[in-house]
Coordinates of C-alpha atoms and ligand atoms in Angstrom, one line a residue:
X1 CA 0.0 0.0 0.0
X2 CA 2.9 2.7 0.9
X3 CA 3.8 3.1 -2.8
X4 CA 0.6 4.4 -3.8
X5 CA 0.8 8.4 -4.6
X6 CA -1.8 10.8 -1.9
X7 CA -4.2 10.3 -4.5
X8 CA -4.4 6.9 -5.3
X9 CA -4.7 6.8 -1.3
X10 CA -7.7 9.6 -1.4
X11 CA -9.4 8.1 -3.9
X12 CA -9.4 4.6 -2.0
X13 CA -10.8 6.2 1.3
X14 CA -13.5 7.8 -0.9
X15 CA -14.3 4.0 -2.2
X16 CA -13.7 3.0 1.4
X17 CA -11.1 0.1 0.1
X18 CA -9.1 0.8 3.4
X19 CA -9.4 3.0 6.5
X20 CA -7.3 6.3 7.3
X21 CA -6.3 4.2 10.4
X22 CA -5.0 1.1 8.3
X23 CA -3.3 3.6 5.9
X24 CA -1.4 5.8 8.7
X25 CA -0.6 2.2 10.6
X26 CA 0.9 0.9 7.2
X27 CA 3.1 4.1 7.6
X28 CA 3.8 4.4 10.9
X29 CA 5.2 0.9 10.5
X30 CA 7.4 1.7 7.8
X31 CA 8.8 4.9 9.7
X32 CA 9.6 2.6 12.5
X33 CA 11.1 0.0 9.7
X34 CA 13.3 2.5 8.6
X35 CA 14.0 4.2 12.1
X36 CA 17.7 4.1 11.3
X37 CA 17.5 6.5 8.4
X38 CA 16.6 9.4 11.8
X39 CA 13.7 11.1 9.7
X40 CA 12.0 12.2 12.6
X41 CA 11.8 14.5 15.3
X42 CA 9.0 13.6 17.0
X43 CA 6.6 11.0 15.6
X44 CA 4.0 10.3 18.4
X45 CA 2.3 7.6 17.4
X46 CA -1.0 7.8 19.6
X47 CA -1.8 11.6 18.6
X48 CA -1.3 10.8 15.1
X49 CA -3.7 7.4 14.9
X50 CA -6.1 9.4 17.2
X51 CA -6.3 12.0 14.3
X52 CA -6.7 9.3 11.7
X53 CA -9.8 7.9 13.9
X54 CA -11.5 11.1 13.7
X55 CA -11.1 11.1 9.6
X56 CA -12.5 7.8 10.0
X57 CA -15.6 9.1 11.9
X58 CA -15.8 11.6 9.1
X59 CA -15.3 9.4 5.8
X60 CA -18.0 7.0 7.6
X61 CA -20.6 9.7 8.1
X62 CA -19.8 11.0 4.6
X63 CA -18.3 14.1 5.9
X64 CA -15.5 14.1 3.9
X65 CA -13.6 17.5 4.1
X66 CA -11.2 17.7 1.3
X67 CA -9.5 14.8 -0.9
X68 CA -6.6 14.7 2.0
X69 CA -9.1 13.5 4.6
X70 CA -7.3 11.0 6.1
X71 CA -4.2 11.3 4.1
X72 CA -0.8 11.5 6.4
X73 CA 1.8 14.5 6.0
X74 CA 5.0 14.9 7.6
X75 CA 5.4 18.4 8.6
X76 CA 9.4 19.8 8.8
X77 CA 10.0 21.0 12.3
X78 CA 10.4 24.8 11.3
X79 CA 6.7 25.0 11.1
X80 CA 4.6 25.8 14.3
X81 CA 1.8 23.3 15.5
X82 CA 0.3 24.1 18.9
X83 CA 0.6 20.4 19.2
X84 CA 3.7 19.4 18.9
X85 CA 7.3 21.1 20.0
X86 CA 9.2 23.3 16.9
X87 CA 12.3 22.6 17.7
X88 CA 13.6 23.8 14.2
X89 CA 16.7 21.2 15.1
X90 CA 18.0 23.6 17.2
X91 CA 19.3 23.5 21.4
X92 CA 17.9 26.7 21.4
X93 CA 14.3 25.4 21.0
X94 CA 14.8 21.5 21.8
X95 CA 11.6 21.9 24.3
X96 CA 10.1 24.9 22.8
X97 CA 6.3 24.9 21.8
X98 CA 4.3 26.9 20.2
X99 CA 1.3 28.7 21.4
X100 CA -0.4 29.0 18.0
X101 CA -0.5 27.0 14.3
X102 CA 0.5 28.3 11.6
X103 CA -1.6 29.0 8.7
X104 CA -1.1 25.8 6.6
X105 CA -1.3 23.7 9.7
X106 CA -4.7 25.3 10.3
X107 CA -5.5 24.9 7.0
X108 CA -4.4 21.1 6.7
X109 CA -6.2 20.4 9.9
X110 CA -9.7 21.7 8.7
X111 CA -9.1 19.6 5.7
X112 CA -8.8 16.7 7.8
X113 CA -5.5 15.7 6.7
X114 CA -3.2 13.6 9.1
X115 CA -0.8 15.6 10.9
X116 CA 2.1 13.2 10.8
X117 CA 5.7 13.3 12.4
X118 CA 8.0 16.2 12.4
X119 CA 10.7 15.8 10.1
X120 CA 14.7 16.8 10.9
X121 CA 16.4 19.6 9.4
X122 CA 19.6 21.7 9.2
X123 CA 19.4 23.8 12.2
X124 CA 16.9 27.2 11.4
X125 CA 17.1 25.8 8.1
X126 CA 20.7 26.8 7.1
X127 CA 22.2 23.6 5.2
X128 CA 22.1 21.6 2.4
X129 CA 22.9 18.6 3.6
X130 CA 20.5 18.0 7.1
X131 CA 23.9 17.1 8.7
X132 CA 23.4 20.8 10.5
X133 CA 20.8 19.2 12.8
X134 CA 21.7 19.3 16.4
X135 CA 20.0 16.3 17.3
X136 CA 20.4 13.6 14.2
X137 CA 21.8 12.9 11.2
X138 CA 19.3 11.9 8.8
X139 CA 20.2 9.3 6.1
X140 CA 19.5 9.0 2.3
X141 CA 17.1 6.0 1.5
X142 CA 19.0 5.0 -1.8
X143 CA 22.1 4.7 0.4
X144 CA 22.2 5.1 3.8
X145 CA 25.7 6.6 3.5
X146 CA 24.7 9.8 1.9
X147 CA 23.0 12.4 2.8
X148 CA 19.5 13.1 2.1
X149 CA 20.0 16.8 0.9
X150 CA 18.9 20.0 2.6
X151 CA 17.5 21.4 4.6
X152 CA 14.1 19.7 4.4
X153 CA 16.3 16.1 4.4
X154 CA 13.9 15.0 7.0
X155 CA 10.6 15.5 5.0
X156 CA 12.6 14.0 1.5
X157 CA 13.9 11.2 3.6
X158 CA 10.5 10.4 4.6
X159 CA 8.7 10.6 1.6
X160 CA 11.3 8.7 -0.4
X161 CA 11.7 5.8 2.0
X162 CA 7.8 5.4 1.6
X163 CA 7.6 6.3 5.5
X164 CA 5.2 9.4 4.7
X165 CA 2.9 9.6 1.6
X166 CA 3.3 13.8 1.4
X167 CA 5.4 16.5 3.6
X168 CA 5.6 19.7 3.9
X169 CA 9.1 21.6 3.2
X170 CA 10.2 25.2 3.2
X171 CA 12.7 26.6 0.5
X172 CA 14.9 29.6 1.0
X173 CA 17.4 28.6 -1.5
X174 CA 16.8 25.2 -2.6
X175 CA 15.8 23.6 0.7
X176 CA 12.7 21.7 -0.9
X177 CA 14.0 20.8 -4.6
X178 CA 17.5 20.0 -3.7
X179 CA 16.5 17.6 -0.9
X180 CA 13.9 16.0 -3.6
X181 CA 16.1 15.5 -6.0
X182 CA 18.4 13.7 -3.8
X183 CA 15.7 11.6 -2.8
X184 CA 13.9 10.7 -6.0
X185 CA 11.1 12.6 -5.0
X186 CA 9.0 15.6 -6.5
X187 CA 9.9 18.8 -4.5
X188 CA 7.9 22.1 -5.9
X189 CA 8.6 26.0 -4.3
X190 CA 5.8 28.2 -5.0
X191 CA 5.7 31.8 -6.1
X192 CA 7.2 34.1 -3.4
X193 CA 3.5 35.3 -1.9
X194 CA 1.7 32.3 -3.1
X195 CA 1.5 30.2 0.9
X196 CA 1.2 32.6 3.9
X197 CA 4.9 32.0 5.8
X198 CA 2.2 32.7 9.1
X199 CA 3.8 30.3 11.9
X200 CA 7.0 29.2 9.4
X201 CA 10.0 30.0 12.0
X202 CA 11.4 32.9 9.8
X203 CA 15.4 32.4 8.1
X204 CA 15.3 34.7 5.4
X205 CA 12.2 37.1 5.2
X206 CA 12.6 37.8 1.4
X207 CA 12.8 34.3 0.1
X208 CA 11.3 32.1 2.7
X209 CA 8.3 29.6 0.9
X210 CA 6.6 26.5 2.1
X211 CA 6.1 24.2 -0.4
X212 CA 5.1 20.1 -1.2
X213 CA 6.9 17.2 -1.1
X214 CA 5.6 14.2 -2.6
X215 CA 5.7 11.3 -4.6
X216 CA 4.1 12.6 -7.9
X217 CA 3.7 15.7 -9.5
X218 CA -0.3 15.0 -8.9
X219 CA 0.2 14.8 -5.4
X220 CA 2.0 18.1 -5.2
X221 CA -0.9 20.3 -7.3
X222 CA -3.2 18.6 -4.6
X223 CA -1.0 19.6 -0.8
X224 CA -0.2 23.0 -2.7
X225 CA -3.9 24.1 -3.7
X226 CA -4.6 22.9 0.2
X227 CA -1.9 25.2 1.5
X228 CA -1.4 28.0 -0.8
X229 CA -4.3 31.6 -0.1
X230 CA -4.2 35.0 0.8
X231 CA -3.4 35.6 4.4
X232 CA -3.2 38.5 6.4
X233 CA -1.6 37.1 8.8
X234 CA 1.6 37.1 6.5
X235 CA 1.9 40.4 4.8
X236 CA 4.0 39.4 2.1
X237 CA 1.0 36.9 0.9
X238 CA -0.3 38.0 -2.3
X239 CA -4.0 38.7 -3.7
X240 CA -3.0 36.4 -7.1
X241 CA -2.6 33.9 -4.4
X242 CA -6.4 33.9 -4.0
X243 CA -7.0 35.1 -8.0
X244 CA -5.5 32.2 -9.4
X245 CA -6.1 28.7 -7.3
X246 CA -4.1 25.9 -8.0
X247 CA -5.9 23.0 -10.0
X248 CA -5.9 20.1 -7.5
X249 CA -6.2 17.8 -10.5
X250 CA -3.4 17.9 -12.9
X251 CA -4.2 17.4 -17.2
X252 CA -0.3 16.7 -18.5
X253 CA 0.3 18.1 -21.6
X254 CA -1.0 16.1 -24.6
X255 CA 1.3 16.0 -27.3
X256 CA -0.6 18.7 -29.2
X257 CA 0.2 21.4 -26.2
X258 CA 3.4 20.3 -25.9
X259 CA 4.2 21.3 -29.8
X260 CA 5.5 24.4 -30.0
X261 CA 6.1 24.9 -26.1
X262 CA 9.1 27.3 -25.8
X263 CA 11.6 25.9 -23.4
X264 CA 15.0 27.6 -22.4
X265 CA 17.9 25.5 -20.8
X266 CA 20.0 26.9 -18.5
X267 CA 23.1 24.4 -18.2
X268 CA 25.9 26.8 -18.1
X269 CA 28.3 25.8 -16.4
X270 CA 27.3 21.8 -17.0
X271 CA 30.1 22.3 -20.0
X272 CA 32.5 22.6 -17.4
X273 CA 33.8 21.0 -14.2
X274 CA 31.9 20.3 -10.8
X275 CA 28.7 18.6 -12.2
X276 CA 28.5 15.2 -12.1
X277 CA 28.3 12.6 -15.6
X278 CA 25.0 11.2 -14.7
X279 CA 23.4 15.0 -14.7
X280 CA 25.2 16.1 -18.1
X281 CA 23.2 12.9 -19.7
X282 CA 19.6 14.2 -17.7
X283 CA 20.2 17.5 -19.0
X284 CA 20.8 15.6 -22.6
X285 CA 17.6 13.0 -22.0
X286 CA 15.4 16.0 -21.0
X287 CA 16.9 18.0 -24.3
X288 CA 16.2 14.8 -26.9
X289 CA 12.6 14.8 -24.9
X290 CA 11.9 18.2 -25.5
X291 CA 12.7 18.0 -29.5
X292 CA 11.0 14.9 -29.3
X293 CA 7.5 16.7 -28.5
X294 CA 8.4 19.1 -30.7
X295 CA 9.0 22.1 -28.2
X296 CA 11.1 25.0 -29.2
X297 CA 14.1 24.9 -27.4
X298 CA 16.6 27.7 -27.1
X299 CA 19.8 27.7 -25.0
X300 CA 20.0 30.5 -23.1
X301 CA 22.7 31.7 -20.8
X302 CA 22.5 33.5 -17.7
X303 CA 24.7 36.7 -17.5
X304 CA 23.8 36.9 -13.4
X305 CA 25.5 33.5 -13.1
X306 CA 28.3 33.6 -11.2
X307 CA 26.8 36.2 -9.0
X308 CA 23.7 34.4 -7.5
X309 CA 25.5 32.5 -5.1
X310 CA 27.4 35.4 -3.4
X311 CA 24.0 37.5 -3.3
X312 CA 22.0 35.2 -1.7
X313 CA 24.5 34.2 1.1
X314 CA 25.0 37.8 1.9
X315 CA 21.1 38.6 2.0
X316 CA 20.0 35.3 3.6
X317 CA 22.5 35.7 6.3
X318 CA 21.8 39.7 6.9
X319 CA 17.9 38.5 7.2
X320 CA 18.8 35.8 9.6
X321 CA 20.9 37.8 11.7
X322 CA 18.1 40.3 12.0
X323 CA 15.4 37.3 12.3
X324 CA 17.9 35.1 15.0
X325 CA 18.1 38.5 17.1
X326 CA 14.7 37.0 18.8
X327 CA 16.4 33.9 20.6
X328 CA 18.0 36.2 23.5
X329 CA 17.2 33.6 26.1
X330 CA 14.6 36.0 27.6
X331 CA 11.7 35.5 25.0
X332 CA 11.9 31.9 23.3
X333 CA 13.6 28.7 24.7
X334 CA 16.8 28.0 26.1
X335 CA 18.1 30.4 28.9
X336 CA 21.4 30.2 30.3
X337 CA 21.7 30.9 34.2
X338 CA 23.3 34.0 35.0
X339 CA 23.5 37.0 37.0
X340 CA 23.5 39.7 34.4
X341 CA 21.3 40.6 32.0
X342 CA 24.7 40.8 29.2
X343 CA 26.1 37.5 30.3
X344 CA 22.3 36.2 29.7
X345 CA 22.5 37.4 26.2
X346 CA 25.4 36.0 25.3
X347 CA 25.7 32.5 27.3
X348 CA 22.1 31.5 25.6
X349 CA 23.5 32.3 22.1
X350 CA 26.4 30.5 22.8
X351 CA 25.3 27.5 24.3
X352 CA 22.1 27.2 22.4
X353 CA 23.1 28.5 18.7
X354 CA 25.3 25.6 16.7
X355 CA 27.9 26.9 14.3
X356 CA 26.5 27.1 10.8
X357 CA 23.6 29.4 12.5
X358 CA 26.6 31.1 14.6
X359 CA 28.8 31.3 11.2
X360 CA 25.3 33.0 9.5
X361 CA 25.0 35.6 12.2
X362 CA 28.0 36.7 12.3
X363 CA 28.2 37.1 8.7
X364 CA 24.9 38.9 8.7
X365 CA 25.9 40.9 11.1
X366 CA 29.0 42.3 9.1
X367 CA 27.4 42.7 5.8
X368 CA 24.5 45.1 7.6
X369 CA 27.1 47.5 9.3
X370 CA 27.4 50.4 9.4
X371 CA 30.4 51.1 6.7
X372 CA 29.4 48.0 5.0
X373 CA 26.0 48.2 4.6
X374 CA 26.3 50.2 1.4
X375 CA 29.4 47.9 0.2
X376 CA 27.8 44.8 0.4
X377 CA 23.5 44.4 1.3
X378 CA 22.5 47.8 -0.7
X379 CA 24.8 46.2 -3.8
X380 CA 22.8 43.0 -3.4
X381 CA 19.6 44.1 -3.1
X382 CA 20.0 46.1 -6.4
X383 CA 22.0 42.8 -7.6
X384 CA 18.7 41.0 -6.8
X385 CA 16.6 43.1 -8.8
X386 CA 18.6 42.3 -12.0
X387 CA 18.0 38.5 -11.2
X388 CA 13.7 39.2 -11.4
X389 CA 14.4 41.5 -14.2
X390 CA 16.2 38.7 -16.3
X391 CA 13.5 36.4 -15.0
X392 CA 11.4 38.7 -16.8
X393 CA 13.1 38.9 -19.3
X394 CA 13.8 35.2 -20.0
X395 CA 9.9 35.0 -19.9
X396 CA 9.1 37.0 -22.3
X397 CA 9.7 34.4 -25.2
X398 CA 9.9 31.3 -22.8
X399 CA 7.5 29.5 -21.3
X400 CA 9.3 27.1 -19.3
X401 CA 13.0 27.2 -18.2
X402 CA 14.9 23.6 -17.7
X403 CA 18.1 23.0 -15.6
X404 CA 19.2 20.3 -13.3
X405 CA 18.2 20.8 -9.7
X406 CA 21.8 19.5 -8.4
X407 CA 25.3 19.6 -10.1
X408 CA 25.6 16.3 -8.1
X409 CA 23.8 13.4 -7.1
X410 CA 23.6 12.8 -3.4
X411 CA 26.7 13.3 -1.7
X412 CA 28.4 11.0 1.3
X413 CA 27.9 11.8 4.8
X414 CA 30.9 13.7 6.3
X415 CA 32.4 14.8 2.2
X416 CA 31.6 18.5 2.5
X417 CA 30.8 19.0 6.2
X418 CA 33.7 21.1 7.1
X419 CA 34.3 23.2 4.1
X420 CA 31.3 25.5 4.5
X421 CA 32.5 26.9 1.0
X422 CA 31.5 23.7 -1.0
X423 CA 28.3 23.6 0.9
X424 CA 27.1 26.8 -0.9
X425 CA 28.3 25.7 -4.1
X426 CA 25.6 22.5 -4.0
X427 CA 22.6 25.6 -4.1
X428 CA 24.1 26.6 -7.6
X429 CA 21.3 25.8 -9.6
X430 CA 18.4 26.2 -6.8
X431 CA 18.6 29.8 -5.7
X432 CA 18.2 32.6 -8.4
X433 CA 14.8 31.0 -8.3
X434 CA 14.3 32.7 -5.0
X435 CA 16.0 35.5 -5.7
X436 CA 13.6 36.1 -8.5
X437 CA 10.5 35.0 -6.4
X438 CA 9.2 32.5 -9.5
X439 CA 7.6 29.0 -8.8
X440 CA 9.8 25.9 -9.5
X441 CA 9.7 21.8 -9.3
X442 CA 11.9 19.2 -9.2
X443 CA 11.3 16.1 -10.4
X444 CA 13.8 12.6 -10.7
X445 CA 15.1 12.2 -14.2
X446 CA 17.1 8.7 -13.9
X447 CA 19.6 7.4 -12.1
X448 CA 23.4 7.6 -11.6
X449 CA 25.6 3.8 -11.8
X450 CA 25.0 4.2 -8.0
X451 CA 21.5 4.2 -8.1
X452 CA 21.3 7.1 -6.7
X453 CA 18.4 9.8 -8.3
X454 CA 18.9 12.9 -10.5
X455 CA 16.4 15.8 -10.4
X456 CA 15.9 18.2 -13.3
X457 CA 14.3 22.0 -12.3
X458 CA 11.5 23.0 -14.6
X459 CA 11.2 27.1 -13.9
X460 CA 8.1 28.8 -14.9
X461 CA 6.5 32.5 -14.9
X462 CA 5.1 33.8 -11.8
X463 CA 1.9 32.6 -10.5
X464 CA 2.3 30.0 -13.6
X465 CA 2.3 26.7 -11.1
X466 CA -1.0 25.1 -13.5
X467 CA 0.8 25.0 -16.5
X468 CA 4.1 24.1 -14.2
X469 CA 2.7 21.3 -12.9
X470 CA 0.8 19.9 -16.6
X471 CA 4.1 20.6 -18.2
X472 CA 5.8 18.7 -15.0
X473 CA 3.7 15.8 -15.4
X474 CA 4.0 15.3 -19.1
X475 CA 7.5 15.0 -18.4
X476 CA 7.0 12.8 -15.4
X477 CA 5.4 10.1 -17.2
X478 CA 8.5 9.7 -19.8
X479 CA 11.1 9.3 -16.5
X480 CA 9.1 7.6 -14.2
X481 CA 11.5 6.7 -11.0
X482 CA 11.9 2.9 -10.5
X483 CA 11.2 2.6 -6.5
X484 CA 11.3 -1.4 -6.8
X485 CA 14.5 -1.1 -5.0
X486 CA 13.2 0.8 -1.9
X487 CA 9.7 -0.9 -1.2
X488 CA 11.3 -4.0 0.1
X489 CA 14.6 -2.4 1.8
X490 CA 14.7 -1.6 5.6
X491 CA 16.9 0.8 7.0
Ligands
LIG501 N1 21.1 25.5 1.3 C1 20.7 26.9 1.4 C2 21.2 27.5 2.7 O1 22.0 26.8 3.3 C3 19.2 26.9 1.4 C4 18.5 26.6 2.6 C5 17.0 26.7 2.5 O2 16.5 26.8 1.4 N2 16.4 26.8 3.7 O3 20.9 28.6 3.0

């Protein structure tokens, strides 16, 4: 039963071939099968089957409240639930609950969907590998070695091992579509404005989205069109959020919409070192594809390049310092015992802070001082707007833009740990995408002689996800992912 997609499971429950109880208990038993892969924060077992009895109640009544009635998803631990602890992976918030949901929890909840585990990530989000956890290392299901990606490597992990049927993510550079496509799973970021960031423990203000994880590109139109609205609770959530509804039922392409389709590909630096063989010959499957169906494809090359990395890492970290500057030890979690108010301060950063989120902070703090400030945020922010504008640009005569999500498959446990340097470079391809605010997917395109997945990004306009997700799951049912492998291993 756990590799059906969310809707092959919502569509049984409707039929009644099987009970949200015996569905969440095939899962629940799976996540304990693969314990060892450390998905989970916090999976409590009783409040989660209690939630799955209720759906029951519901479905037998016929008081169904939305096609995820009774449909389990793994929420990353960055996103409050009155319910459960947020502990963001963090010693700073390791016992820390939150007095109020956030807006997707609330909305998940009234559509009767199964709050499931909380899944690990880098701490506050700031990774790319979930090895930035302060409490576990969470593994890759395809080998157990490697990590799962990050920072959402709990919910990916979760999903991919078949331990979760959906999850919920957030992206601030990659941290959904990276993690997918080390996990052979579908990973989407909404438009920046498209699902209120109410209740989302804030990294990076300006780029910050939650988004679905999932098996299929289906199942991702389905948790997004639950999750996505207008909120003024979040004022960056925009009116089109509300104007323009996802589909919850996806129509792929036929081959007559796909003729004539203008697609860009962005590979440019896949000519040259760093990427790895087995996503130069995605990039070339996904370019034969395209001709194949007849789409107009045009190379295009990106002249903001080389620049997106170093503009990202110097907004992201000046929004975090800013955002971090709330964990003082009086007002959230951990405080250190002292006598003075100063010594307070600083021995509950200290002691409950780890040091990629101490590393952040401090380089935050630099770029937004005072004889810097102009030097290096103002020249980023107006570095920033040149990355929308070329989106723009790029859009005006594309309807799609193509690249790989990853210049490598998933890499091993420990490889890039200490060089924080080589870290950043693995968000190459993921993060002018939330520098210019536009929806994105990722979705497995093969594997590598490892047997380890490849993701390819498919880009579209703003508030374009519809025609993202058709155009994604045309593609999707060329390079369907072989899961053979992972239905019978345990971890
Ligand atoms: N890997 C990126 C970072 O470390 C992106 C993280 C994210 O999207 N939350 O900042």
């Amino acid at each position: 039963m756990i590799d059906r997609t969310a809707t092959q499971h919502s569509q049984s429950l409707e039929k009644g071939e099987y009970t949200s109880q015996e569905l969440t208990r095939a899962y629940l038993d799976r996540a304990n099968a693969c314990s060892s892969l450390e998905m989970f924060n916090a999976l409590d077992e009783s409040r989660i089957m209690d939630a799955a009895k209720k759906s029951d109640e519901r479905i037998k009544k016929g008081n169904r409240l939305s096609p995820l009635d009774g449909v389990p998803v793994a929420i990353k631990d960055n996103i409050c639930d009155r319910e459960e602890k947020t502990t963001c992976s963090s010693n700073f918030l390791k016992d820390y609950r939150s007095p109020y949901d956030a807006t997707v929890i609330e909305k998940l909840r009234s559509a009767g969907a199964v709050l499931y585990g909380r899944t690990n990530l880098d701490e506050f989000a700031m990774g790319s590998s979930t090895e930035n956890s302060a409490f576990r290392t969470t593994r890759n299901p395809f080998d157990p070695a490697r990590v799962p990606g990050g920072s959402s490597g709990g919910s990916a992990a979760a999903v991919g091992s078949l331990s979760a049927p959906l999850a919920l993510g957030s992206d601030t550079g990659g941290s959904i579509r990276q993690p997918a496509s080390f996990c052979g799973i579908v990973g989407m970021k909404p438009t920046y404005g498209k699902v209120s960031r109410y209740g989302l423990v804030a990294f990076a203000s300006s780029l910050d989205q939650i988004g679905p994880m999932s098996l299929s590109v289906e199942d991702s139109a389905l948790l997004l069109s639950l999750i996505e609205g207008k909120d003024t609770r979040d004022s960056t959530s925009h009116p089109y959020a509300d104007k323009y509804p996802t589909a919850a039922t996806v129509k792929p392409y036929s081959g007559k919409d796909l003729k004539g389709k203008k697609v860009g590909i962005l590979f440019p630096e896949a000519k040259s070192e760093g990427f790895d063989e087995s996503v130069l010959k995605a990039c070339t499957d996904m370019r034969n594809w395209l001709e194949k169906q007849g789409c107009v494809v045009t190379e295009i090359e990106s002249k903001l390049w080389k620049y997106v990395i170093p503009i990202y890492y110097i907004l992201a970290t000046a929004e975090a310092s800013s955002n971090l500057s709330r964990f003082d030890g009086i007002r959230y979690g951990r405080r250190s015992q002292q006598s003075n108010l100063q010594d307070l301060y600083v021995r509950s950063r200290t002691e409950g802070f780890g040091p990629e989120v101490k590393r952040r902070i401090l380089l935050g703090t630099f770029v937004l001082s005072s004889g810097y400030f102009d030097a290096y945020y103002n020249s980023a922010q107006k570095a920033r707007r040149m990355v929308r504008a070329e989106y723009l640009q790029f859009f005006k005569d594309l309807d799609f833009i193509v690249q790989p999500t990853s210049p490598t498959t998933a890499f091993k446990i420990g490889e890039k740990a200490e060089n924080p340097i080589a870290m950043y470079q693995s968000d190459l391809m993921t993060i002018s995408v939330n520098l210019g605010g536009v929806p994105a997917l990722s979705l497995p395109m093969g594997m590598d002689s490892d047997g380890l997945p490849v993701g390819m990004q498919i880009t579209a306009p703003h508030f374009e996800e519809d025609s993202l997700f058709r155009f994604a799951a045309s593609v999707e049912s060329d390079f369907k992912l072989d899961r053979s492998g992972i239905v019978t291993k345990t971890y």
